[in-house]
Short mmCIF file of C-alpha atoms in Angstrom, two decimals:
data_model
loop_
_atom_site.label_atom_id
_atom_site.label_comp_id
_atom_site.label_asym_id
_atom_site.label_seq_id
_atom_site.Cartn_x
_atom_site.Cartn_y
_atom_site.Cartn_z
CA UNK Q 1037 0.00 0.00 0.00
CA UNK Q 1038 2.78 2.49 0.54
CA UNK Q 1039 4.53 1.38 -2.08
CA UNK Q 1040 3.13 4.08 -4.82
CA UNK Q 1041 3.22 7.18 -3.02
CA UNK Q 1042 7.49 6.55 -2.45
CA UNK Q 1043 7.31 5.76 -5.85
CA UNK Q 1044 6.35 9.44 -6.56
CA UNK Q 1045 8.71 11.12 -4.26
CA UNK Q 1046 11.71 9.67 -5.86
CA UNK Q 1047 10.31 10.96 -8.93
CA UNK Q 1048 10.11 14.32 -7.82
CA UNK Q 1049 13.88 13.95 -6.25
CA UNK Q 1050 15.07 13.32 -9.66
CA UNK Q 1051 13.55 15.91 -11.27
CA UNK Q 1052 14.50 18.42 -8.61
CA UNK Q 1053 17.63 16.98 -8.74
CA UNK Q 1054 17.96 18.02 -12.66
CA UNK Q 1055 17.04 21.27 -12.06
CA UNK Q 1056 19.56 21.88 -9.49
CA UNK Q 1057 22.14 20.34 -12.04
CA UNK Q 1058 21.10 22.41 -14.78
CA UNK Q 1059 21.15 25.68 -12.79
CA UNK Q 1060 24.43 24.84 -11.76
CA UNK Q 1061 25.51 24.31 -14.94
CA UNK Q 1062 24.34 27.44 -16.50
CA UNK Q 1063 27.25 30.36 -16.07
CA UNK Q 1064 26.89 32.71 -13.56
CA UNK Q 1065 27.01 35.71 -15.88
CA UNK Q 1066 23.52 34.21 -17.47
CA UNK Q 1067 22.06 33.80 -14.32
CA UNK Q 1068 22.88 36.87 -12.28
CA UNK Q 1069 22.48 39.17 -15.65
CA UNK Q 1070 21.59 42.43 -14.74
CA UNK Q 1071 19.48 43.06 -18.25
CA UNK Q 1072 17.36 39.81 -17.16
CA UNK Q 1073 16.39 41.20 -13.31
CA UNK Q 1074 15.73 44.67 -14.80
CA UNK Q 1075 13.23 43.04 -17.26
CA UNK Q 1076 11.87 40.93 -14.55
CA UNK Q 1077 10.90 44.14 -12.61
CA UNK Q 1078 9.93 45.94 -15.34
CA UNK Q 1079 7.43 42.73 -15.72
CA UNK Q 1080 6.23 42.91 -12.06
CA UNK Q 1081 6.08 46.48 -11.34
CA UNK Q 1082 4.21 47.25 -14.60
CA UNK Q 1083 5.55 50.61 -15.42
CA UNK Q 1084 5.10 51.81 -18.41
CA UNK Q 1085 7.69 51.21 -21.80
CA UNK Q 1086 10.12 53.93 -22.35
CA UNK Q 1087 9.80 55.36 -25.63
CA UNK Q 1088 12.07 57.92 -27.53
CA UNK Q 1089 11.20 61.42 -27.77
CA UNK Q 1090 10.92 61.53 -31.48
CA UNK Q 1091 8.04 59.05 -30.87
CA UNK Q 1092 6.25 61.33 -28.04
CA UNK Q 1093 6.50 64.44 -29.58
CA UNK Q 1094 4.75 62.67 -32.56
CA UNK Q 1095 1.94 61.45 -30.47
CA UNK Q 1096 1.67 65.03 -28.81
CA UNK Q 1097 1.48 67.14 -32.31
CA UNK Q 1098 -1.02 64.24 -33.45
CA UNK Q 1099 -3.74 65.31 -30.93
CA UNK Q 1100 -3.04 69.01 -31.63
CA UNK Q 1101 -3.11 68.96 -35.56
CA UNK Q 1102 -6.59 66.95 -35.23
CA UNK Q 1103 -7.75 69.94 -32.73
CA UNK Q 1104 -7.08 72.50 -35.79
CA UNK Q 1105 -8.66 70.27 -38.44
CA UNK Q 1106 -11.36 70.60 -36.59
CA UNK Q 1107 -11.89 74.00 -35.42
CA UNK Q 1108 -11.26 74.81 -39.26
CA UNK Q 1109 -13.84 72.35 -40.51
CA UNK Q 1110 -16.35 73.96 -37.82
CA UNK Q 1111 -15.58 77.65 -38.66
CA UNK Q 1112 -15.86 76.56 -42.28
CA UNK Q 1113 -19.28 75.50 -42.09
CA UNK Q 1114 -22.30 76.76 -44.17
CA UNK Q 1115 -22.94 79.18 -42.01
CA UNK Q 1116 -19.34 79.96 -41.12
CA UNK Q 1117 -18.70 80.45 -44.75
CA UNK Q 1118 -21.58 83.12 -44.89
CA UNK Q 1119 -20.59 84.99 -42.17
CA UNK Q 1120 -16.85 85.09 -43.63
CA UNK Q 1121 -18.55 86.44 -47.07
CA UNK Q 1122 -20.56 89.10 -44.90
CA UNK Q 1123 -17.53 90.03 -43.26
CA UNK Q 1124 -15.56 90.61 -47.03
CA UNK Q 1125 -18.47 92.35 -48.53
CA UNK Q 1126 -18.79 94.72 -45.63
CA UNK Q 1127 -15.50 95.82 -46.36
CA UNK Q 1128 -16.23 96.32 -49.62
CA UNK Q 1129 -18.83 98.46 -48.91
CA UNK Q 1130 -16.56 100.74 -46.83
CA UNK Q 1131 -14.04 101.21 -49.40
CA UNK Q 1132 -16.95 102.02 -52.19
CA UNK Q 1133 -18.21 104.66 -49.58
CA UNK Q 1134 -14.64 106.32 -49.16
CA UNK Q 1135 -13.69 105.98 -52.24
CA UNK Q 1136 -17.29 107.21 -53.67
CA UNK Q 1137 -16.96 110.33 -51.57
CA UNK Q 1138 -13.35 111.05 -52.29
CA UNK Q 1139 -13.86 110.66 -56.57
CA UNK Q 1140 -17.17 113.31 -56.18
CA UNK Q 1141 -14.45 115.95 -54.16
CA UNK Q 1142 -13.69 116.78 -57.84
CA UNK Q 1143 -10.29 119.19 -57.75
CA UNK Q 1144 -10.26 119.46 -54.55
CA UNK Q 1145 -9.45 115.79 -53.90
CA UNK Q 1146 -6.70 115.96 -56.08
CA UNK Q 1147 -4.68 118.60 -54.13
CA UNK Q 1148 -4.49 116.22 -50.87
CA UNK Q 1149 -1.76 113.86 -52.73
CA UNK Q 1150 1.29 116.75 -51.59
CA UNK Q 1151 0.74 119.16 -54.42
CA UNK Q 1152 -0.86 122.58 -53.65
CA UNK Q 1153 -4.41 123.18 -54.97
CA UNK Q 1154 -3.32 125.75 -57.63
CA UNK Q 1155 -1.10 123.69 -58.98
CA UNK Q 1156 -3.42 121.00 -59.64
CA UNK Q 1157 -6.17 123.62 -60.88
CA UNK Q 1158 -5.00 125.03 -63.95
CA UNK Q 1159 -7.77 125.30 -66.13
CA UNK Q 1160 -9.17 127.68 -63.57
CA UNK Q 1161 -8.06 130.97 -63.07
CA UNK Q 1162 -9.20 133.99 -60.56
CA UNK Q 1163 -12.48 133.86 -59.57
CA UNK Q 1164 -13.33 130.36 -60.80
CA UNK Q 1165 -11.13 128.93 -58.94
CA UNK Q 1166 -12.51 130.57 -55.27
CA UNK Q 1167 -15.91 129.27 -57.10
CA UNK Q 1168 -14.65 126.07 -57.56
CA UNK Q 1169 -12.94 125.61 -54.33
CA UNK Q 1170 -16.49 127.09 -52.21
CA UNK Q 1171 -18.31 124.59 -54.11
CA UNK Q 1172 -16.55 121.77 -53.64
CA UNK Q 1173 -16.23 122.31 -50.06
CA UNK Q 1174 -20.01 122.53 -49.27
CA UNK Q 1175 -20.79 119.47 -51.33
CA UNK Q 1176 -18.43 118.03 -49.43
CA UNK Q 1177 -19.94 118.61 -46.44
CA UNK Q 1178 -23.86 117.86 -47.87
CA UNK Q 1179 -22.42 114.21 -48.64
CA UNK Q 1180 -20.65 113.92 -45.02
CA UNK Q 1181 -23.48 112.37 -43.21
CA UNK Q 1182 -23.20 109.55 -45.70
CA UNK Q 1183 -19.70 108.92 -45.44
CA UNK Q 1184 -19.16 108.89 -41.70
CA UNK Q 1185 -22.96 107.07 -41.16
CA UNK Q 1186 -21.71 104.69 -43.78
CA UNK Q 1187 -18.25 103.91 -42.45
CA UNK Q 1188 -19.40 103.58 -38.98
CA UNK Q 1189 -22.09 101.28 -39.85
CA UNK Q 1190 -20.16 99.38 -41.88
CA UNK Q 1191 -17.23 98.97 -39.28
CA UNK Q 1192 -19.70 97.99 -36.73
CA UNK Q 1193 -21.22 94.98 -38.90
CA UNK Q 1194 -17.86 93.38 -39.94
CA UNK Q 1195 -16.91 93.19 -36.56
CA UNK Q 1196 -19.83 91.60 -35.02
CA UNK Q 1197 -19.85 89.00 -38.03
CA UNK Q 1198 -16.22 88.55 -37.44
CA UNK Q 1199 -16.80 88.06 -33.67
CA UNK Q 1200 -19.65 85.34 -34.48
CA UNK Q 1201 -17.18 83.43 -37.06
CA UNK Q 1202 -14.24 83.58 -34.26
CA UNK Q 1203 -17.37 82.09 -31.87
CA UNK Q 1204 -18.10 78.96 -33.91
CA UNK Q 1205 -14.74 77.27 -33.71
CA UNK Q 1206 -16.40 75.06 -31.85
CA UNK Q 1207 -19.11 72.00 -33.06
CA UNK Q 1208 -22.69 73.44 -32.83
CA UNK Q 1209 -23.68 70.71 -30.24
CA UNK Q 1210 -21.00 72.11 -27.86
CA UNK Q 1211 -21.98 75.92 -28.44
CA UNK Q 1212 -24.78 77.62 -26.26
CA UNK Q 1213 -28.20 78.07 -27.79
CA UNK Q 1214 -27.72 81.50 -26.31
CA UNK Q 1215 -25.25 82.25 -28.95
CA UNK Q 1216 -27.36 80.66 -31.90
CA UNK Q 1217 -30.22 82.63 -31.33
CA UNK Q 1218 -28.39 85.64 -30.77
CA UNK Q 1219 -26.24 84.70 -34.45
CA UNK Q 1220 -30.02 84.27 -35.70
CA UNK Q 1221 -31.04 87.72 -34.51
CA UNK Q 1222 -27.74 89.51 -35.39
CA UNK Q 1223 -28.17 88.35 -38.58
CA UNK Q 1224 -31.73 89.32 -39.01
CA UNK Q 1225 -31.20 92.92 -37.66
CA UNK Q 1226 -28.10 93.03 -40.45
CA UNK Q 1227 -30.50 92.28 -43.22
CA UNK Q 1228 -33.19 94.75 -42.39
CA UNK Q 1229 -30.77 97.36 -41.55
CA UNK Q 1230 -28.35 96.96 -44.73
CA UNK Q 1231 -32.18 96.99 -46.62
CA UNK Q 1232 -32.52 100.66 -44.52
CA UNK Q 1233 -29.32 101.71 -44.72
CA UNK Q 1234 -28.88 101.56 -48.88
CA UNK Q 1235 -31.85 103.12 -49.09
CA UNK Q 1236 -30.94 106.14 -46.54
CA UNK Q 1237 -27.47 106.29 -48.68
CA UNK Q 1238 -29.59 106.75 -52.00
CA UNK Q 1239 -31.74 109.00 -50.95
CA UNK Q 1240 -28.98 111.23 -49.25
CA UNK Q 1241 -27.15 110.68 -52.74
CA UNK Q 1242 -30.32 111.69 -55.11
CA UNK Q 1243 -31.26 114.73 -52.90
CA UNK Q 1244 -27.42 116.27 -53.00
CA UNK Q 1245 -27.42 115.67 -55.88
CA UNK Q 1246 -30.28 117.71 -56.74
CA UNK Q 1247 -29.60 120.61 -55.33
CA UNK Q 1248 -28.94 124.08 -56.91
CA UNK Q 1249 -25.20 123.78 -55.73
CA UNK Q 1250 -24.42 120.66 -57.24
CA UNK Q 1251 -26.02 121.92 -60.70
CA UNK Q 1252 -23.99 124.87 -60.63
CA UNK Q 1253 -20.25 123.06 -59.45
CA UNK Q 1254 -21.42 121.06 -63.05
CA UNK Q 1255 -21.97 123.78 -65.11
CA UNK Q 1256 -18.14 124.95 -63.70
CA UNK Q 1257 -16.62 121.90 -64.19
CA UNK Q 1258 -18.46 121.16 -67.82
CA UNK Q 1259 -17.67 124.73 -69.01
CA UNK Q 1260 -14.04 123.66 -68.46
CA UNK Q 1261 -14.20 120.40 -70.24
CA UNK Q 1262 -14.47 118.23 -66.78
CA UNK Q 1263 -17.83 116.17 -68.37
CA UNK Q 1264 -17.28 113.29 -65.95
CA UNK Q 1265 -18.51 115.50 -63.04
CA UNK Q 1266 -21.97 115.56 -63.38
CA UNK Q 1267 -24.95 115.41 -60.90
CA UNK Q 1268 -26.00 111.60 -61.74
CA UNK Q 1269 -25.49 108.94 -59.63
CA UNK Q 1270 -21.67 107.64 -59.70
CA UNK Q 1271 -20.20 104.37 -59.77
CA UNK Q 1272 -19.18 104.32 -56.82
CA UNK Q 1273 -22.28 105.02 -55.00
CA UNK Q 1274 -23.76 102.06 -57.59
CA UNK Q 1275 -21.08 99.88 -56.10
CA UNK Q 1276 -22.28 100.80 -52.54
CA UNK Q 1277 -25.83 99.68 -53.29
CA UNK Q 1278 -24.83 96.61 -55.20
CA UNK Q 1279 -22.14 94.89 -52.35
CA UNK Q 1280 -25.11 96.37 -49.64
CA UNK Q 1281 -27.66 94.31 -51.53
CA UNK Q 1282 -25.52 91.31 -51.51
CA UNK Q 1283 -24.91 91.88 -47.95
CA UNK Q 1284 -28.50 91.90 -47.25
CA UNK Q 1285 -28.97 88.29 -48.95
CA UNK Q 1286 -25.70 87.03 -47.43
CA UNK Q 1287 -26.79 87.68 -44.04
CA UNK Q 1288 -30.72 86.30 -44.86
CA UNK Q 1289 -28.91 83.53 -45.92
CA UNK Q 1290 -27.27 82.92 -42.73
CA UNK Q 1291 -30.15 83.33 -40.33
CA UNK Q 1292 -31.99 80.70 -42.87
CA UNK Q 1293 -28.67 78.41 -42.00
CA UNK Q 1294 -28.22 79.07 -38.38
CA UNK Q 1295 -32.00 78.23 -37.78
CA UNK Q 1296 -31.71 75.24 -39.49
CA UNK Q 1297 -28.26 74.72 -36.86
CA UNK Q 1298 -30.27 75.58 -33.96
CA UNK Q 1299 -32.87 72.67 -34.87
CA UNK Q 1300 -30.64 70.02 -35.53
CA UNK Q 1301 -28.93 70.83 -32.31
CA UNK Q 1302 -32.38 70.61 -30.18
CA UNK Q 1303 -33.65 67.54 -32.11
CA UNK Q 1304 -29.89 66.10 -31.04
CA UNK Q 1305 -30.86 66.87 -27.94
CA UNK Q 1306 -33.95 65.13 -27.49
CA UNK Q 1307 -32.64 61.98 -29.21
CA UNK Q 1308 -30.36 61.73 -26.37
CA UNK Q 1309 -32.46 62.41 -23.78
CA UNK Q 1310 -34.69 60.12 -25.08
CA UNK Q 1311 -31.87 57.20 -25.20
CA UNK Q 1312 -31.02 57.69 -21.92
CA UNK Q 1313 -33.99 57.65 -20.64
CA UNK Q 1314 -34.81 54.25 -22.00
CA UNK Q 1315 -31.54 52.86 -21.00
CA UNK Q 1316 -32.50 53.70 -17.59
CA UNK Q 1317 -35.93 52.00 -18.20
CA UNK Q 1318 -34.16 49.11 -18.89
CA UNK Q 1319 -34.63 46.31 -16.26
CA UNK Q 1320 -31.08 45.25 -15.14
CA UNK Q 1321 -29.55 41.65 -15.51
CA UNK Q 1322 -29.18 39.55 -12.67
CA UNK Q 1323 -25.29 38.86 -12.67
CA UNK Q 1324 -24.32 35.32 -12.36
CA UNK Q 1325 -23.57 33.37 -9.19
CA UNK Q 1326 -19.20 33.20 -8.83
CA UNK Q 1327 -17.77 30.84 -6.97
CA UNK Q 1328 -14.89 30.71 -5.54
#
């Protein structure tokens, strides 16, 4: 009966016994290498791989370059893209205004460049030029409202629409409906008031034009072979109407967009809210008996 279990202990002497004769026979450079206990407690400890620092300054640009993909791809957006075009044509709009106002100066704009006004005036002489230079001065002043309403106004837009574009760098789920509605009535007021403001401009345009002054300052100027000074409407108030017009769809446009945002984001919403409350409907499984 006891013959078995002595059986299995010399069997386990023997092989213990090899063991101990291999690991004596092994050097002792293999056994007590340093690389080998260094990886062994790198095993146990579980800290974490060294890696070079070409490698982790890739992985740390990776995360950043992604970041500015995608706070270009959200400023970019239909609406972004709008607002970027309002913001360009408003600036249009102010140089047409300046640049209106400074080609109906006449002579008088061409004496600001260094040279003095009688040089530049030398088809008049005497008393047309003190006609010329009155004139010019109070039509001038009849189209200043224009100018400084228009540059002002103008100023003012570009930078709100600028502010709005810098504001949607971020995805429209993440933004505060706050700041959609306001984009939506921002963009609304800009339409109607671009709509007002053309027409103001016109009107201030037509009725200078009109006047008894400006009739006479073309008589002067036609009498002396200067045609192109007339009392019509010039280009560049035509360009100030045209870019405002564009303006006003541009920013019609947007508010169409943006409200079309706003309702994605609030049926996003309550899709989610929806999900999670039927996940928490959900009757939870029984977890399964362990035993140890």
């Amino acid at each position: 009966m006891s013959q078995p279990p002595r059986n299995e202990r010399t069997q386990r002497e023997r092989n213990g016994g090899d063991y101990s004769e291999k690991r004596e026979r092994e050097p002792r450079s293999r056994r007590d290498s340093p690389n080998d206990r260094r990886s062994g407690s790198d095993r146990s400890s579980g800290q974490p791989p060294y890696y070079p620092r070409d490698s982790q300054r890739k992985a740390r640009s990776a995360p950043q370059e992604e970041h500015r993909e995608s706070k270009c791809s959200n400023v970019c957006s239909r609406r972004g893209i709008v607002l970027i075009c309002a913001v360009l044509t408003n600036a249009l709009v102010l140089i047409c205004v300046v640049s209106a106002h400074m080609a109906q100066l006449g002579m008088s704009a061409m004496g600001m460049g260094g040279t003095s006004f009688a040089d530049t005036m030398i088809s008049f002489e005497g008393t047309e030029l003190q006609q010329v230079r009155d004139l010019d001065m109070q039509y001038g002043q009849m189209r200043a409202p224009g100018v400084y309403g228009g540059v002002a106004f103008c100023l003012t837009f570009c930078a709100l629409s600028l502010l709005f574009v810098v504001s949607s760098s971020k995805p429209a789920y993440l933004l505060p409906s706050k700041l959609l509605i306001g984009q939506i009535v921002f963009q609304i007021i800009g339409a109607v008031a671009y709509v007002i403001a053309v027409g103001l401009y016109l009107h201030l345009v037509i009725s200078v034009n009109s006047t008894d002054l400006c009739i006479r300052r073309e008589r002067l100027y036609a009498r002396n072979g200067y045609t192109w000074m007339n009392c019509s409407v010039s280009g560049g108030d035509a360009a100030v109407a045209m870019f405002g017009i564009i303006t006003t769809i541009l920013y019609a446009v947007g508010a169409f967009l943006t409200g079309q945002t706003l309702q994605d984001v609030r049926r996003y919403y309550k899709e989610r809210d929806r999900y999670e409350t039927k996940r928490r409907e959900q009757p939870k499984h029984a977890l399964p008996d362990t035993y140890v």
